[in-house]
């Protein structure tokens, strides 16, 4: 039983640690200290829901309906490219990079962005629903595998969101935020273009 949970933890950790749109957003929220706990919980609970759906058999449905993934791919590409432009704009305007100089985003707006970055990314379905869901089927205790995978997700997002505070002194200067937002813009744009090319 523990072996299944550990296998789920490792499999999920390997997939989730890659720098992507969701991770970049959580990191930025952690550095700005804006709605960090709600964002972390939204990401972790979303992964739990998607992993559970994969174990329950949603992967087979998505495989049979590739047009669903295609629609998500186009919507995700548009959203990522839009978010990349916003990040690039922040990077080019130092006056808006000072967290104290700008009112924080509302919780609602922050969570909507977080949900969009999560559910409009077709890779999240490939990783959690299809891949982890299918690997879980190979284990005698598939739901324990899923719990292990969800635990890895929660551990990662808590570490990323709350651990980002330790980087705050390094990012106290506008130039550092310019580099961060420039990097986020590059990641988002690359992911968005990749989705279009793959379509």
PDB file of C-alpha atoms in Angstrom:
ATOM      1  CA  UNK A   1       0.000   0.000   0.000  1.00  0.00           C
ATOM      2  CA  UNK A   2       2.787   2.425   0.907  1.00  0.00           C
ATOM      3  CA  UNK A   3       4.612   1.483  -2.279  1.00  0.00           C
ATOM      4  CA  UNK A   4       1.639   2.658  -4.363  1.00  0.00           C
ATOM      5  CA  UNK A   5       1.429   5.964  -2.486  1.00  0.00           C
ATOM      6  CA  UNK A   6       5.179   6.526  -2.820  1.00  0.00           C
ATOM      7  CA  UNK A   7       5.079   5.701  -6.532  1.00  0.00           C
ATOM      8  CA  UNK A   8       2.286   8.261  -6.974  1.00  0.00           C
ATOM      9  CA  UNK A   9       4.259  10.880  -5.074  1.00  0.00           C
ATOM     10  CA  UNK A  10       7.372  10.360  -7.208  1.00  0.00           C
ATOM     11  CA  UNK A  11       5.473  10.236 -10.511  1.00  0.00           C
ATOM     12  CA  UNK A  12       3.597  13.452  -9.722  1.00  0.00           C
ATOM     13  CA  UNK A  13       6.715  15.242  -8.445  1.00  0.00           C
ATOM     14  CA  UNK A  14       8.615  14.484 -11.657  1.00  0.00           C
ATOM     15  CA  UNK A  15       5.797  15.952 -13.757  1.00  0.00           C
ATOM     16  CA  UNK A  16       4.964  18.991 -11.643  1.00  0.00           C
ATOM     17  CA  UNK A  17       8.436  20.391 -10.985  1.00  0.00           C
ATOM     18  CA  UNK A  18       8.936  21.393 -14.620  1.00  0.00           C
ATOM     19  CA  UNK A  19       8.640  25.170 -14.976  1.00  0.00           C
ATOM     20  CA  UNK A  20       5.321  25.972 -16.564  1.00  0.00           C
ATOM     21  CA  UNK A  21       2.600  28.591 -16.592  1.00  0.00           C
ATOM     22  CA  UNK A  22       1.032  27.492 -13.318  1.00  0.00           C
ATOM     23  CA  UNK A  23       4.345  27.315 -11.452  1.00  0.00           C
ATOM     24  CA  UNK A  24       5.418  30.722 -12.741  1.00  0.00           C
ATOM     25  CA  UNK A  25       2.138  32.224 -11.543  1.00  0.00           C
ATOM     26  CA  UNK A  26       2.408  30.656  -8.074  1.00  0.00           C
ATOM     27  CA  UNK A  27       6.002  31.881  -7.793  1.00  0.00           C
ATOM     28  CA  UNK A  28       5.021  35.422  -8.727  1.00  0.00           C
ATOM     29  CA  UNK A  29       2.137  35.437  -6.242  1.00  0.00           C
ATOM     30  CA  UNK A  30       4.464  34.128  -3.545  1.00  0.00           C
ATOM     31  CA  UNK A  31       7.014  36.849  -4.248  1.00  0.00           C
ATOM     32  CA  UNK A  32       4.342  39.544  -4.170  1.00  0.00           C
ATOM     33  CA  UNK A  33       2.726  37.928  -1.087  1.00  0.00           C
ATOM     34  CA  UNK A  34      -0.687  38.253  -2.695  1.00  0.00           C
ATOM     35  CA  UNK A  35      -3.365  35.658  -1.941  1.00  0.00           C
ATOM     36  CA  UNK A  36      -0.697  32.960  -1.672  1.00  0.00           C
ATOM     37  CA  UNK A  37      -2.655  30.423   0.398  1.00  0.00           C
ATOM     38  CA  UNK A  38      -5.803  30.562  -1.796  1.00  0.00           C
ATOM     39  CA  UNK A  39      -3.664  30.181  -4.924  1.00  0.00           C
ATOM     40  CA  UNK A  40      -1.734  27.242  -3.456  1.00  0.00           C
ATOM     41  CA  UNK A  41      -4.953  25.524  -2.360  1.00  0.00           C
ATOM     42  CA  UNK A  42      -6.588  26.141  -5.749  1.00  0.00           C
ATOM     43  CA  UNK A  43      -3.662  24.538  -7.576  1.00  0.00           C
ATOM     44  CA  UNK A  44      -3.406  21.580  -5.189  1.00  0.00           C
ATOM     45  CA  UNK A  45      -7.162  20.901  -5.121  1.00  0.00           C
ATOM     46  CA  UNK A  46      -7.323  21.194  -8.912  1.00  0.00           C
ATOM     47  CA  UNK A  47      -4.586  18.583  -9.228  1.00  0.00           C
ATOM     48  CA  UNK A  48      -6.403  16.342  -6.746  1.00  0.00           C
ATOM     49  CA  UNK A  49      -9.625  16.642  -8.771  1.00  0.00           C
ATOM     50  CA  UNK A  50      -7.877  15.970 -12.088  1.00  0.00           C
ATOM     51  CA  UNK A  51      -5.868  13.029 -10.757  1.00  0.00           C
ATOM     52  CA  UNK A  52      -9.030  11.547  -9.241  1.00  0.00           C
ATOM     53  CA  UNK A  53     -10.862  12.015 -12.530  1.00  0.00           C
ATOM     54  CA  UNK A  54      -8.056  10.221 -14.359  1.00  0.00           C
ATOM     55  CA  UNK A  55      -8.151   7.294 -11.942  1.00  0.00           C
ATOM     56  CA  UNK A  56     -11.943   7.152 -12.251  1.00  0.00           C
ATOM     57  CA  UNK A  57     -11.685   6.819 -16.039  1.00  0.00           C
ATOM     58  CA  UNK A  58     -11.942  10.329 -17.519  1.00  0.00           C
ATOM     59  CA  UNK A  59      -8.763   9.630 -19.480  1.00  0.00           C
ATOM     60  CA  UNK A  60     -10.633   7.127 -21.632  1.00  0.00           C
ATOM     61  CA  UNK A  61     -13.299   9.747 -22.374  1.00  0.00           C
ATOM     62  CA  UNK A  62     -10.707  12.337 -23.420  1.00  0.00           C
ATOM     63  CA  UNK A  63      -8.923   9.796 -25.592  1.00  0.00           C
ATOM     64  CA  UNK A  64     -12.197   9.050 -27.359  1.00  0.00           C
ATOM     65  CA  UNK A  65     -12.991  12.779 -27.823  1.00  0.00           C
ATOM     66  CA  UNK A  66      -9.786  14.444 -29.081  1.00  0.00           C
ATOM     67  CA  UNK A  67     -11.765  17.530 -30.139  1.00  0.00           C
ATOM     68  CA  UNK A  68     -12.124  18.438 -26.449  1.00  0.00           C
ATOM     69  CA  UNK A  69      -8.346  18.584 -26.030  1.00  0.00           C
ATOM     70  CA  UNK A  70      -8.094  20.555 -29.284  1.00  0.00           C
ATOM     71  CA  UNK A  71     -10.571  23.184 -28.049  1.00  0.00           C
ATOM     72  CA  UNK A  72      -8.711  23.474 -24.751  1.00  0.00           C
ATOM     73  CA  UNK A  73      -5.441  23.779 -26.669  1.00  0.00           C
ATOM     74  CA  UNK A  74      -6.614  26.816 -28.695  1.00  0.00           C
ATOM     75  CA  UNK A  75      -8.202  28.541 -25.701  1.00  0.00           C
ATOM     76  CA  UNK A  76      -5.087  27.870 -23.640  1.00  0.00           C
ATOM     77  CA  UNK A  77      -2.786  29.225 -26.346  1.00  0.00           C
ATOM     78  CA  UNK A  78      -4.784  32.457 -26.568  1.00  0.00           C
ATOM     79  CA  UNK A  79      -4.798  32.892 -22.786  1.00  0.00           C
ATOM     80  CA  UNK A  80      -1.070  32.148 -22.408  1.00  0.00           C
ATOM     81  CA  UNK A  81      -0.103  34.578 -25.171  1.00  0.00           C
ATOM     82  CA  UNK A  82      -2.293  37.264 -23.590  1.00  0.00           C
ATOM     83  CA  UNK A  83      -0.731  36.648 -20.181  1.00  0.00           C
ATOM     84  CA  UNK A  84       2.739  36.738 -21.793  1.00  0.00           C
ATOM     85  CA  UNK A  85       1.986  40.180 -23.213  1.00  0.00           C
ATOM     86  CA  UNK A  86       0.883  41.434 -19.787  1.00  0.00           C
ATOM     87  CA  UNK A  87       4.069  40.081 -18.186  1.00  0.00           C
ATOM     88  CA  UNK A  88       6.200  41.632 -20.936  1.00  0.00           C
ATOM     89  CA  UNK A  89       4.436  44.961 -20.390  1.00  0.00           C
ATOM     90  CA  UNK A  90       5.190  44.794 -16.667  1.00  0.00           C
ATOM     91  CA  UNK A  91       8.829  44.014 -17.446  1.00  0.00           C
ATOM     92  CA  UNK A  92       9.123  47.063 -19.711  1.00  0.00           C
ATOM     93  CA  UNK A  93       7.510  49.457 -17.223  1.00  0.00           C
ATOM     94  CA  UNK A  94       9.581  49.558 -14.021  1.00  0.00           C
ATOM     95  CA  UNK A  95       7.104  51.797 -12.242  1.00  0.00           C
ATOM     96  CA  UNK A  96       4.496  49.025 -12.145  1.00  0.00           C
ATOM     97  CA  UNK A  97       6.903  46.425 -10.778  1.00  0.00           C
ATOM     98  CA  UNK A  98       6.916  47.787  -7.232  1.00  0.00           C
ATOM     99  CA  UNK A  99       4.411  45.678  -5.238  1.00  0.00           C
ATOM    100  CA  UNK A 100       3.912  48.479  -2.727  1.00  0.00           C
ATOM    101  CA  UNK A 101       3.197  50.987  -5.442  1.00  0.00           C
ATOM    102  CA  UNK A 102       0.249  49.162  -6.912  1.00  0.00           C
ATOM    103  CA  UNK A 103      -2.931  47.919  -5.282  1.00  0.00           C
ATOM    104  CA  UNK A 104      -2.935  44.120  -5.069  1.00  0.00           C
ATOM    105  CA  UNK A 105      -5.168  42.222  -7.439  1.00  0.00           C
ATOM    106  CA  UNK A 106      -8.481  41.159  -5.979  1.00  0.00           C
ATOM    107  CA  UNK A 107      -8.845  37.613  -4.713  1.00  0.00           C
ATOM    108  CA  UNK A 108     -11.473  36.933  -7.364  1.00  0.00           C
ATOM    109  CA  UNK A 109      -9.262  38.118 -10.230  1.00  0.00           C
ATOM    110  CA  UNK A 110      -6.288  36.198  -8.857  1.00  0.00           C
ATOM    111  CA  UNK A 111      -8.232  32.951  -8.526  1.00  0.00           C
ATOM    112  CA  UNK A 112      -9.792  33.323 -11.985  1.00  0.00           C
ATOM    113  CA  UNK A 113      -6.312  33.720 -13.462  1.00  0.00           C
ATOM    114  CA  UNK A 114      -5.088  30.713 -11.485  1.00  0.00           C
ATOM    115  CA  UNK A 115      -8.028  28.579 -12.672  1.00  0.00           C
ATOM    116  CA  UNK A 116      -7.496  29.663 -16.278  1.00  0.00           C
ATOM    117  CA  UNK A 117      -3.778  28.820 -16.135  1.00  0.00           C
ATOM    118  CA  UNK A 118      -4.722  25.424 -14.719  1.00  0.00           C
ATOM    119  CA  UNK A 119      -7.716  24.321 -16.774  1.00  0.00           C
ATOM    120  CA  UNK A 120      -6.895  25.990 -20.109  1.00  0.00           C
ATOM    121  CA  UNK A 121      -3.582  24.153 -20.245  1.00  0.00           C
ATOM    122  CA  UNK A 122      -3.990  20.904 -22.185  1.00  0.00           C
ATOM    123  CA  UNK A 123      -0.748  19.600 -20.682  1.00  0.00           C
ATOM    124  CA  UNK A 124      -2.431  19.416 -17.289  1.00  0.00           C
ATOM    125  CA  UNK A 125      -4.914  16.912 -18.731  1.00  0.00           C
ATOM    126  CA  UNK A 126      -2.168  14.940 -20.424  1.00  0.00           C
ATOM    127  CA  UNK A 127      -0.097  14.820 -17.217  1.00  0.00           C
ATOM    128  CA  UNK A 128      -2.726  14.343 -14.527  1.00  0.00           C
ATOM    129  CA  UNK A 129      -5.746  12.771 -16.182  1.00  0.00           C
ATOM    130  CA  UNK A 130      -4.160  10.655 -18.904  1.00  0.00           C
ATOM    131  CA  UNK A 131      -0.648   9.871 -17.684  1.00  0.00           C
ATOM    132  CA  UNK A 132      -1.092   9.649 -13.902  1.00  0.00           C
ATOM    133  CA  UNK A 133      -4.548   8.136 -14.362  1.00  0.00           C
ATOM    134  CA  UNK A 134      -3.227   5.374 -16.599  1.00  0.00           C
ATOM    135  CA  UNK A 135      -0.167   4.697 -14.414  1.00  0.00           C
ATOM    136  CA  UNK A 136      -2.449   4.452 -11.372  1.00  0.00           C
ATOM    137  CA  UNK A 137      -4.374   1.662 -13.086  1.00  0.00           C
ATOM    138  CA  UNK A 138      -1.197  -0.459 -12.987  1.00  0.00           C
ATOM    139  CA  UNK A 139      -1.077  -0.351  -9.191  1.00  0.00           C
ATOM    140  CA  UNK A 140      -3.148  -2.612  -6.954  1.00  0.00           C
ATOM    141  CA  UNK A 141      -3.996   0.368  -4.739  1.00  0.00           C
ATOM    142  CA  UNK A 142      -4.725   2.952  -7.414  1.00  0.00           C
ATOM    143  CA  UNK A 143      -6.444   5.407  -5.081  1.00  0.00           C
ATOM    144  CA  UNK A 144      -3.454   5.395  -2.740  1.00  0.00           C
ATOM    145  CA  UNK A 145      -1.328   6.101  -5.806  1.00  0.00           C
ATOM    146  CA  UNK A 146      -3.618   9.072  -6.456  1.00  0.00           C
ATOM    147  CA  UNK A 147      -3.299  10.309  -2.872  1.00  0.00           C
ATOM    148  CA  UNK A 148       0.470  10.096  -3.136  1.00  0.00           C
ATOM    149  CA  UNK A 149       0.363  12.072  -6.391  1.00  0.00           C
ATOM    150  CA  UNK A 150      -1.889  14.696  -4.814  1.00  0.00           C
ATOM    151  CA  UNK A 151       0.424  14.915  -1.778  1.00  0.00           C
ATOM    152  CA  UNK A 152       3.351  15.687  -4.098  1.00  0.00           C
ATOM    153  CA  UNK A 153       1.314  18.439  -5.734  1.00  0.00           C
ATOM    154  CA  UNK A 154       0.376  19.981  -2.376  1.00  0.00           C
ATOM    155  CA  UNK A 155       3.977  19.763  -1.138  1.00  0.00           C
ATOM    156  CA  UNK A 156       5.310  21.434  -4.274  1.00  0.00           C
ATOM    157  CA  UNK A 157       2.837  24.304  -4.373  1.00  0.00           C
ATOM    158  CA  UNK A 158       3.174  25.038  -0.641  1.00  0.00           C
ATOM    159  CA  UNK A 159       6.964  25.052  -0.986  1.00  0.00           C
ATOM    160  CA  UNK A 160       6.854  27.219  -4.109  1.00  0.00           C
ATOM    161  CA  UNK A 161       4.288  29.713  -2.852  1.00  0.00           C
ATOM    162  CA  UNK A 162       5.510  30.112   0.718  1.00  0.00           C
ATOM    163  CA  UNK A 163       9.182  29.509  -0.034  1.00  0.00           C
ATOM    164  CA  UNK A 164       9.186  32.348  -2.558  1.00  0.00           C
ATOM    165  CA  UNK A 165       9.218  34.791   0.364  1.00  0.00           C
ATOM    166  CA  UNK A 166      12.840  33.888   0.991  1.00  0.00           C
ATOM    167  CA  UNK A 167      13.658  35.258  -2.454  1.00  0.00           C
ATOM    168  CA  UNK A 168      11.952  38.581  -1.727  1.00  0.00           C
ATOM    169  CA  UNK A 169      15.145  40.401  -0.564  1.00  0.00           C
ATOM    170  CA  UNK A 170      16.832  39.466  -3.844  1.00  0.00           C
ATOM    171  CA  UNK A 171      13.858  40.857  -5.758  1.00  0.00           C
ATOM    172  CA  UNK A 172      13.480  44.110  -3.846  1.00  0.00           C
ATOM    173  CA  UNK A 173      14.732  46.123  -6.824  1.00  0.00           C
ATOM    174  CA  UNK A 174      12.611  46.899  -9.908  1.00  0.00           C
ATOM    175  CA  UNK A 175      15.370  45.478 -12.119  1.00  0.00           C
ATOM    176  CA  UNK A 176      14.950  42.068 -10.473  1.00  0.00           C
ATOM    177  CA  UNK A 177      11.200  42.155 -11.101  1.00  0.00           C
ATOM    178  CA  UNK A 178      11.932  43.098 -14.702  1.00  0.00           C
ATOM    179  CA  UNK A 179      13.999  39.910 -15.058  1.00  0.00           C
ATOM    180  CA  UNK A 180      11.337  37.811 -13.336  1.00  0.00           C
ATOM    181  CA  UNK A 181       8.443  39.160 -15.396  1.00  0.00           C
ATOM    182  CA  UNK A 182      10.543  38.941 -18.552  1.00  0.00           C
ATOM    183  CA  UNK A 183      11.211  35.281 -17.783  1.00  0.00           C
ATOM    184  CA  UNK A 184       7.516  34.663 -17.094  1.00  0.00           C
ATOM    185  CA  UNK A 185       6.617  36.337 -20.389  1.00  0.00           C
ATOM    186  CA  UNK A 186       9.100  34.099 -22.203  1.00  0.00           C
ATOM    187  CA  UNK A 187       7.765  30.927 -20.553  1.00  0.00           C
ATOM    188  CA  UNK A 188       4.136  31.839 -21.262  1.00  0.00           C
ATOM    189  CA  UNK A 189       4.819  32.845 -24.867  1.00  0.00           C
ATOM    190  CA  UNK A 190       6.825  29.683 -25.511  1.00  0.00           C
ATOM    191  CA  UNK A 191       4.054  27.509 -24.091  1.00  0.00           C
ATOM    192  CA  UNK A 192       1.396  29.367 -26.069  1.00  0.00           C
ATOM    193  CA  UNK A 193       3.313  29.071 -29.346  1.00  0.00           C
ATOM    194  CA  UNK A 194       4.011  25.404 -28.631  1.00  0.00           C
ATOM    195  CA  UNK A 195       0.281  24.757 -28.226  1.00  0.00           C
ATOM    196  CA  UNK A 196      -0.440  26.441 -31.562  1.00  0.00           C
ATOM    197  CA  UNK A 197       2.291  24.474 -33.338  1.00  0.00           C
ATOM    198  CA  UNK A 198       1.057  21.194 -31.818  1.00  0.00           C
ATOM    199  CA  UNK A 199      -2.481  21.955 -32.956  1.00  0.00           C
TER     200      UNK A 199
END
